[in-house]
Coordinates of C-alpha atoms in Angstrom, one line a residue:
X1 CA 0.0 0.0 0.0
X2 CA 1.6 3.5 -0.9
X3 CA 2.3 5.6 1.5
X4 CA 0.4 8.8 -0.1
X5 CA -2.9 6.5 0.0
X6 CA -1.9 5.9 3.7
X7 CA -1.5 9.4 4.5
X8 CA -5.0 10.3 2.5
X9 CA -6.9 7.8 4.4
X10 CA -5.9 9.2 7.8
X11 CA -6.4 12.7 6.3
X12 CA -10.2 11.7 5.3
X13 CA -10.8 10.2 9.0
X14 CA -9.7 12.8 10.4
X15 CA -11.9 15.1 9.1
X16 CA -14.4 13.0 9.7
X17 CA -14.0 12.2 13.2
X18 CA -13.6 15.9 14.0
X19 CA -16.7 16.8 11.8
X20 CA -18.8 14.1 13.8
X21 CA -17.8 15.1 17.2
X22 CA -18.5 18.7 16.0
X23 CA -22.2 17.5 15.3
X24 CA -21.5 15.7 18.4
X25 CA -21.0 19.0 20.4
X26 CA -23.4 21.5 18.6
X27 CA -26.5 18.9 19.1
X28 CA -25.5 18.3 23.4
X29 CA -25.6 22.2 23.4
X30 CA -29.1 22.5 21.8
X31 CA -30.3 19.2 24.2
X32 CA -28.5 21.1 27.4
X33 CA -29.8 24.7 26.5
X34 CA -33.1 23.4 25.7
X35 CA -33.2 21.0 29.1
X36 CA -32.5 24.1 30.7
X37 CA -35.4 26.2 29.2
X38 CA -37.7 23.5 30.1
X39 CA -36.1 23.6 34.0
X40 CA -36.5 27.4 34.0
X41 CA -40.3 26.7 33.1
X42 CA -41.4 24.2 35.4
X43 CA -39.4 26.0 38.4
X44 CA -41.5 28.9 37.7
X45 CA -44.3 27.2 37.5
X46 CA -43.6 25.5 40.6
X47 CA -43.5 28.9 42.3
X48 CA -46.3 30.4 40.7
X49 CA -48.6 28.1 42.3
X50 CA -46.1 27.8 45.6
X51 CA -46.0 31.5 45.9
X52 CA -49.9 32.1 46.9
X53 CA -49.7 29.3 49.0
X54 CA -46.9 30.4 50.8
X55 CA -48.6 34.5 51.2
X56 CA -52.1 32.4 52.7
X57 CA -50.2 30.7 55.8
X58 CA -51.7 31.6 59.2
X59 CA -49.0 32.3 61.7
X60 CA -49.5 29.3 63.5
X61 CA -48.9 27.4 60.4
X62 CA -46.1 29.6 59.3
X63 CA -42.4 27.7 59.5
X64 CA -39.2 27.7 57.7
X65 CA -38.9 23.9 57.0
X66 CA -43.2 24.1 56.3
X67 CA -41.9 26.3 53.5
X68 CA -38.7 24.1 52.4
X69 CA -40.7 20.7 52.8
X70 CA -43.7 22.8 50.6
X71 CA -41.2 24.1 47.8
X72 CA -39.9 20.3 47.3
X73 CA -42.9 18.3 46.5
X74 CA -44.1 21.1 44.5
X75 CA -41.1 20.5 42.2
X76 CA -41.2 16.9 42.4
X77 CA -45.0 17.1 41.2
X78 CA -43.6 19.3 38.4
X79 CA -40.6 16.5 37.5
X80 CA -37.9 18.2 39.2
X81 CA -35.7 16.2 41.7
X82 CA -33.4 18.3 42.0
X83 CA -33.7 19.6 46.0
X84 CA -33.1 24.0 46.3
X85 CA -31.7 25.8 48.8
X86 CA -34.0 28.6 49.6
X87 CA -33.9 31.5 51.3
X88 CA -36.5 35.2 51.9
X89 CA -34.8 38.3 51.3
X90 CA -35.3 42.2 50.9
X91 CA -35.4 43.4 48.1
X92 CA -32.2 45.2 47.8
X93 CA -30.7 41.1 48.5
X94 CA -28.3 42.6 51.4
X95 CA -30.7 41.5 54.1
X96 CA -31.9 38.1 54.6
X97 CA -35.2 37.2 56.7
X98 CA -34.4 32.8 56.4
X99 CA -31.7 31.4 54.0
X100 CA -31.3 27.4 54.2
X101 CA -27.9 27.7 54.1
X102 CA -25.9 30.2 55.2
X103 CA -23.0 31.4 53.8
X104 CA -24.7 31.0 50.6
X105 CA -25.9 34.8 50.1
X106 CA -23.5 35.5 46.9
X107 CA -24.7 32.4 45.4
X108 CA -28.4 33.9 46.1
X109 CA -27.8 37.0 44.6
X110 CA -26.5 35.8 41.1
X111 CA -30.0 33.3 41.1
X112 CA -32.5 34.1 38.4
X113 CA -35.0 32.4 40.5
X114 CA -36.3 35.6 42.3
X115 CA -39.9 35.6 43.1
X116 CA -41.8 38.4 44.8
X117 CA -42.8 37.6 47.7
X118 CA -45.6 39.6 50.1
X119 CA -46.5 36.8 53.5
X120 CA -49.3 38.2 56.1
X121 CA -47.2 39.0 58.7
X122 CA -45.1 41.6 56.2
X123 CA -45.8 45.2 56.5
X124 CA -47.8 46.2 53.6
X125 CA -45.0 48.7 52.1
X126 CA -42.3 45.6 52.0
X127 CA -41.4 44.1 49.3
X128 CA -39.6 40.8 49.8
X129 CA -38.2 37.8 47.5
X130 CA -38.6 34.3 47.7
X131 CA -35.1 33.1 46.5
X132 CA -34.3 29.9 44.9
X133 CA -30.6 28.3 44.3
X134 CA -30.0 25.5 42.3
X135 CA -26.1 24.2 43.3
X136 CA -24.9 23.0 39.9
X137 CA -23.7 20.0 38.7
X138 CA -22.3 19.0 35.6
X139 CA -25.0 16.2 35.1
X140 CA -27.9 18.4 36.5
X141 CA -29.3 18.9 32.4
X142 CA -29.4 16.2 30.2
X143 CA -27.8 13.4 31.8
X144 CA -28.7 10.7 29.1
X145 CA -27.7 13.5 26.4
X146 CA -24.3 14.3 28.4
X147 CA -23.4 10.1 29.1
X148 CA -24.5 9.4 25.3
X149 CA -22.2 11.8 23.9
X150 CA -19.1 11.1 26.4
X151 CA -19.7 7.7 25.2
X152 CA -20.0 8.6 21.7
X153 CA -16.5 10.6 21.7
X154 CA -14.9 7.9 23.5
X155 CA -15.8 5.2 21.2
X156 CA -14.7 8.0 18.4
X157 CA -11.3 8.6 19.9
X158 CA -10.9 4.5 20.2
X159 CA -11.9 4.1 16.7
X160 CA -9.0 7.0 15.7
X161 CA -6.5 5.5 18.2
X162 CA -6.6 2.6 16.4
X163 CA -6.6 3.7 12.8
X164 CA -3.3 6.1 14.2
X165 CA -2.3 2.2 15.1
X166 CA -3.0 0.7 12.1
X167 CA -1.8 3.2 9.9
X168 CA 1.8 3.0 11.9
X169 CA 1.5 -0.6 11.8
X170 CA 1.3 -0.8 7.8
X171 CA 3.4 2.6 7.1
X172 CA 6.0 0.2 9.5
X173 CA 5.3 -3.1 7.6
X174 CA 5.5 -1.8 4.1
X175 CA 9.2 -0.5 5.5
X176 CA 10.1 -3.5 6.8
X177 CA 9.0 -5.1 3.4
X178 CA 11.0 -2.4 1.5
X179 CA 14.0 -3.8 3.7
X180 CA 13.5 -7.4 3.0
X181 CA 13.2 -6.9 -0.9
X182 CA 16.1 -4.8 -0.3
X183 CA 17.7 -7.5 1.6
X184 CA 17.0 -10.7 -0.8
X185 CA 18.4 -8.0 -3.5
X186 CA 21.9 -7.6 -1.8
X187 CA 22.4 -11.0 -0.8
X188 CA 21.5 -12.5 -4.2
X189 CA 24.4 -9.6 -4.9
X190 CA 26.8 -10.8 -2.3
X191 CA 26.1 -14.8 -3.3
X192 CA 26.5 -14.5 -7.1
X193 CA 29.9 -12.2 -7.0
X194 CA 31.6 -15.2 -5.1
X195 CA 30.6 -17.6 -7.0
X196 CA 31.4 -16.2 -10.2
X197 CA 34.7 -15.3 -9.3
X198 CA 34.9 -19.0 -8.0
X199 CA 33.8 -20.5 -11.0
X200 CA 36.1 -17.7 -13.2
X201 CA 39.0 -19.3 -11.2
X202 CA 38.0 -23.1 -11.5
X203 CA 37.8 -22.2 -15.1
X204 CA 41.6 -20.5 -15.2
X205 CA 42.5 -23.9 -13.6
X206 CA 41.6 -26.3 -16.1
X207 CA 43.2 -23.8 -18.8
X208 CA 46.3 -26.1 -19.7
X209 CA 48.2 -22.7 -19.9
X210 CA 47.7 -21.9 -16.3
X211 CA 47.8 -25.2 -14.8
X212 CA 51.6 -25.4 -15.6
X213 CA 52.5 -22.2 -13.9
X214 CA 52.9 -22.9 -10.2
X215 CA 52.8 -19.1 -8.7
X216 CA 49.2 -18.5 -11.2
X217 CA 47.8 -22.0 -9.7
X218 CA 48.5 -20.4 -6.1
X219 CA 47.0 -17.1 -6.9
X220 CA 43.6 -18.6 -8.2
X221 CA 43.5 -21.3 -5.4
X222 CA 43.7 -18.6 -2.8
X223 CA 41.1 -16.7 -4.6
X224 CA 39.3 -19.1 -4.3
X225 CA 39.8 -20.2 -0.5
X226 CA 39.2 -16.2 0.1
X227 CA 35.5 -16.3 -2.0
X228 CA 34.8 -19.4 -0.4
X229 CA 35.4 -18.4 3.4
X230 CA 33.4 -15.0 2.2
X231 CA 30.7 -17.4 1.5
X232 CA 31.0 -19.2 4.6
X233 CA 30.7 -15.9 6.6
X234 CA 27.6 -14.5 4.3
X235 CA 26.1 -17.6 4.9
X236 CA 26.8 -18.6 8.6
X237 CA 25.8 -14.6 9.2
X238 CA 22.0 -15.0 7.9
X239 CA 21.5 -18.4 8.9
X240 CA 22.8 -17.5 13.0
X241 CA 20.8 -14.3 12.8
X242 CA 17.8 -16.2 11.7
X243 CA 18.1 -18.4 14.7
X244 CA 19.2 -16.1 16.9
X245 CA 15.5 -14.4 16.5
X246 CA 13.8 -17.6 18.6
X247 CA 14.0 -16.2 21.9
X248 CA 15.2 -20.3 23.0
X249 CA 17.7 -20.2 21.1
X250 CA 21.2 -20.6 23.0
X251 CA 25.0 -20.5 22.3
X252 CA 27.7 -23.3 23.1
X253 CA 30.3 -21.1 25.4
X254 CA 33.9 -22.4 25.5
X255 CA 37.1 -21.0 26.3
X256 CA 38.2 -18.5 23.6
X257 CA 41.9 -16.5 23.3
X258 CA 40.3 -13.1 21.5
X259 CA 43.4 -12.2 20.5
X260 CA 44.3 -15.5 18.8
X261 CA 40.9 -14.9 16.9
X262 CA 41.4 -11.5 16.0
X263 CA 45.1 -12.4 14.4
X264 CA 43.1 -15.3 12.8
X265 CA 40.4 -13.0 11.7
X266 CA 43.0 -10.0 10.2
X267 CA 44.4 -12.7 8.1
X268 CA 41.9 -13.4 6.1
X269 CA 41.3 -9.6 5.1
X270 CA 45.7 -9.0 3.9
X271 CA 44.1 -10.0 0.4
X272 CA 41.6 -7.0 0.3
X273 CA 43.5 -4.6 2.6
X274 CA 46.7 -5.3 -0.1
X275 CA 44.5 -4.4 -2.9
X276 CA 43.2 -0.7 -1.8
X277 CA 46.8 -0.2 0.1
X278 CA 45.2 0.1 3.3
X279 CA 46.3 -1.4 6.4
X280 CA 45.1 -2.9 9.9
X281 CA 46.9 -2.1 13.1
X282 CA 46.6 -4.6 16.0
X283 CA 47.2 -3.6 19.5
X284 CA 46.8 -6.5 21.5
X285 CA 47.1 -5.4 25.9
X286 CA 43.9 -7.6 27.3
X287 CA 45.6 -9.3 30.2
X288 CA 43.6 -12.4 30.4
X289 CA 42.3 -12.3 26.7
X290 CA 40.8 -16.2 27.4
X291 CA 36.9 -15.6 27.9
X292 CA 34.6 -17.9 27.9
X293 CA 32.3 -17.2 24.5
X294 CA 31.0 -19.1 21.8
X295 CA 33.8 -19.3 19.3
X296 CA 32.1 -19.0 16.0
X297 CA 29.8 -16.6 17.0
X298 CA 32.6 -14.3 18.7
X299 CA 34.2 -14.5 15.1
X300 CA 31.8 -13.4 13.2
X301 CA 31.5 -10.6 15.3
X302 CA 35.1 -9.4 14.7
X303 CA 34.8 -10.4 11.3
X304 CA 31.7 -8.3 10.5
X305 CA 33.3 -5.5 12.3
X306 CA 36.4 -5.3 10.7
X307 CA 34.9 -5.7 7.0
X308 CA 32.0 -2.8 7.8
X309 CA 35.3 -0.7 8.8
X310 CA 36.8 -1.4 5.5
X311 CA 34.0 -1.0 3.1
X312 CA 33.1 2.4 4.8
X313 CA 36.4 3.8 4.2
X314 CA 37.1 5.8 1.6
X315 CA 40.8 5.7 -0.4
X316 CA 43.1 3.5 1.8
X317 CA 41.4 1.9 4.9
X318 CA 43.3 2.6 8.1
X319 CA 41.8 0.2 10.4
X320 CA 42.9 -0.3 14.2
X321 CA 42.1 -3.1 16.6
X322 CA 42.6 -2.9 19.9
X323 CA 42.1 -4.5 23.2
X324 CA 42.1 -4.0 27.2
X325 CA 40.8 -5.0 30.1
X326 CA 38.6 -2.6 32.4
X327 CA 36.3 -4.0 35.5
X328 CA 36.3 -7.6 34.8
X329 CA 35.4 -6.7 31.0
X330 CA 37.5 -7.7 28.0
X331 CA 37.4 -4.5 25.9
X332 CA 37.8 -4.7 22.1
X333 CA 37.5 -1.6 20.0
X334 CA 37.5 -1.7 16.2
X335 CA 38.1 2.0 14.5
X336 CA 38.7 3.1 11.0
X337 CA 39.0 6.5 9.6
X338 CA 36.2 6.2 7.1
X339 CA 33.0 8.4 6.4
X340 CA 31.2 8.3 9.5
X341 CA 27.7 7.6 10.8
X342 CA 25.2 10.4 11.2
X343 CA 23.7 10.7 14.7
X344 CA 20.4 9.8 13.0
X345 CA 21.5 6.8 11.4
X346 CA 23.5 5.6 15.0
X347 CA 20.0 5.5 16.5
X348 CA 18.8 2.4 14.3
X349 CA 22.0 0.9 13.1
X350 CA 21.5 -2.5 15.4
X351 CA 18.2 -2.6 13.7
X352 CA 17.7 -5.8 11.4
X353 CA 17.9 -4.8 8.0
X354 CA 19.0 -1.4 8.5
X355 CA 21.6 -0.3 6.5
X356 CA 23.7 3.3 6.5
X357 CA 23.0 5.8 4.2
X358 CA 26.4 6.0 2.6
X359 CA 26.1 9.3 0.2
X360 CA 28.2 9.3 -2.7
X361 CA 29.7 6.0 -1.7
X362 CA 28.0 3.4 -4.1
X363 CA 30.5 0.0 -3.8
X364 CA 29.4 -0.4 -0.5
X365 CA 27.4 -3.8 -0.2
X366 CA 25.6 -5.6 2.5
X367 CA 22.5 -6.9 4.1
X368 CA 21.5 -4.8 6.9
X369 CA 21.7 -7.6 9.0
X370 CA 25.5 -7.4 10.2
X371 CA 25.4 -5.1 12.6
X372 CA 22.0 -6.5 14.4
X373 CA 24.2 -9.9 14.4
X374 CA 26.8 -8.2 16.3
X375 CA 24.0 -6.7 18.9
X376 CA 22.4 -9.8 19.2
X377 CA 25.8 -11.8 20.0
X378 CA 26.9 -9.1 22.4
X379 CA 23.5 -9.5 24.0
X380 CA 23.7 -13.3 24.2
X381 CA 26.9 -13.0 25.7
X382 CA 26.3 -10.5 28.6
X383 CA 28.2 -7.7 27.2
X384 CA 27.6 -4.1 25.9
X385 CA 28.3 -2.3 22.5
X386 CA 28.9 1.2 21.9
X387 CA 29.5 3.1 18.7
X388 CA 31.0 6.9 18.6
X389 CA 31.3 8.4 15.0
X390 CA 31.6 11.9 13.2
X391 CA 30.2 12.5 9.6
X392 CA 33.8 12.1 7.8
X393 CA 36.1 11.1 10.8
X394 CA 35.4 7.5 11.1
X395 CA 33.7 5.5 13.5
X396 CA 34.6 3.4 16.6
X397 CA 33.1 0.0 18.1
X398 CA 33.7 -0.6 21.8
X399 CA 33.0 -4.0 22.6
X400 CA 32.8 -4.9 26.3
X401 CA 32.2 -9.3 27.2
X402 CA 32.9 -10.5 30.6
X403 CA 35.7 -12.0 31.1

């Protein structure tokens, strides 16, 4: 799926979702202002026919909680359950005959449910309100309307959570599809130039012209010895990775000398480092370098280190090994001086089928999987691995495994 039909899906939702919680929105304001007209009119009509009642009271009849208990089941017969405070002022609301709850007086004042109010006992030329005050509540109008449409957003924000989820999911899975078909691309690459060179030197062999010269045997045998333990590396590399991905999966520890390996290792790269008149300094100090490690895995590890260090050099590869010991750790650190990882691309270079953005460098081949090998042997081995590199000053590897 492309990735601009992707983006104009989301796009579309988007504008939907927002337009429908829009409607959403407009409609719960109409349902909570109209709720609230019809409370207005049914608390005034409560009072319209509590209000006489209240004005007729004999004295002997006449009590505060007469006129509370009165004011309740009037509003109750008119569908509100909703219980008042109340309270009788003067008109000028800074004197207060009764209130139901003192302290309340600023609340009474901003009320809108102010009804004149005129009892027997008042003096014919004082005017008095009967107050009403309503503490609010944020379900006090509407409360089906309000849960429906909390409910409704909700299941709208789900439904966008997981098209965001979705979207990442398959923007994430065509990438990692891109890398695989990348991936099967360079390693049908990697296989075929072995092999050809192989059969190109088998071929030179049976040439009756060659096969009498001893020194042009030699050459094409160790041509072939180096394609072949290429091979064996390309292979062993996609094959361990693979494994290594089953969470069961376990290595077979024994002692290894690191520093016989790594002179082991640097031998099989002379032929290449010869051939661009680079070189590979070895700087051997870990005192013990015996660590207990799976031996084929820990060479791959130097091996794939030491060839990314040469193909990501540029001109002659200067290439330094080294090793030390620090805290119980045996420390191997693998530098060249080539063109450098961006801090971007340092962020995902462990991550299977990533590979470098290398510029204006085009020979440089892989699979992306190298480097997560490395990460996942360091891993399975206890140990740590670091990488510190500058855009055209080379890059270091710091490898730490217990000792």
């Amino acid at each position: 799926m492309k990735r601009r039909f992707i983006v104009l899906i989301f796009v579309v939702f988007t504008f939907a979702a927002l337009g429908l919680i829009s409607i959403q929105v407009y409609q719960t304001k109409q349902s909570m202002t109209a709720s609230e007209s019809l409370f207005s009119i049914s608390v005034n009509n409560t009072m319209d026919a509590v209000v006489p009642k209240l004005e007729q009271l004999s004295p002997e009849d006449y009590s505060y909680s007469h006129i509370d208990s009165l004011i309740t089941d009037e509003l109750l017969t008119n569908g509100i359950t909703r219980e008042p405070e109340v309270a009788i002022a003067y008109t000028h609301m800074n004197e207060y005959l009764y209130c139901s709850h003192p302290g309340s007086e600023p609340q009474f004042r901003e009320s809108p449910y102010k009804f004149t109010y005129k009892p027997d006992f008042a003096e014919a030329d004082t005017d008095m309100f009967l107050v009403l005050y309503f503490p609010h509540s944020p379900w006090d109008f509407g409360f089906n309307t309000n849960a429906f449409s909390i409910i409704y957003i909700l299941l709208i924000a789900v439904v966008t959570a997981l098209l965001i989820i979705t979207t990442y999911t398959i923007s994430k899975q065509r990438k990692v599809d891109e890398m695989k078909n990348d991936f099967i691309n360079n390693m049908t690459h990697e296989i075929k130039t072995p092999l050809a060179t192989i059969s190109l030197a088998s071929q030179m062999l049976q040439d009756t012209s060659v096969s009498t010269d001893p020194e042009q045997q030699k050459s094409f045998l160790n041509i072939i010895q180096d394609e072949t333990s290429r091979l064996r590396v390309l292979v062993d590399t996609i094959l361990q990775s693979a494994k290594m991905s089953n969470k069961k999966y376990s290595i077979n520890l024994d002692e290894v000398d690191i520093h016989d390996m790594i002179t082991h290792v640097a031998q099989s790269f002379k032929l290449t480092l010869s051939n661009r008149n680079g070189s590979l300094t070895i700087d051997l100090k870990a005192d013990p370098s015996v660590i207990y490690a799976d031996p084929l895995h820990i060479s791959n590890l130097i091996h794939n280190l030491i060839d990314n260090a040469i193909k990501y050099s540029t001109g002659q590869p200067l290439i330094e090994v080294s090793t030390t010991t620090a805290d119980n750790m045996l420390v191997l650190k693998i530098r060249d001086h080539g063109i450098g990882i961006s801090r971007e691309d340092q962020k995902h270079i462990f991550e299977k089928f990533y590979r470098v953005s290398t510029g204006n460098v085009h020979n440089v081949k892989g699979f992306g999987i190298g480097l997560n090998y490395v990460a996942q042997v360091v891993q399975l081995h206890h140990g740590t691995i670091e990488v510190e590199s500058e855009l055209g000053e080379g890059t270091s590897f710091t490898v730490r495994l217990p000792i």
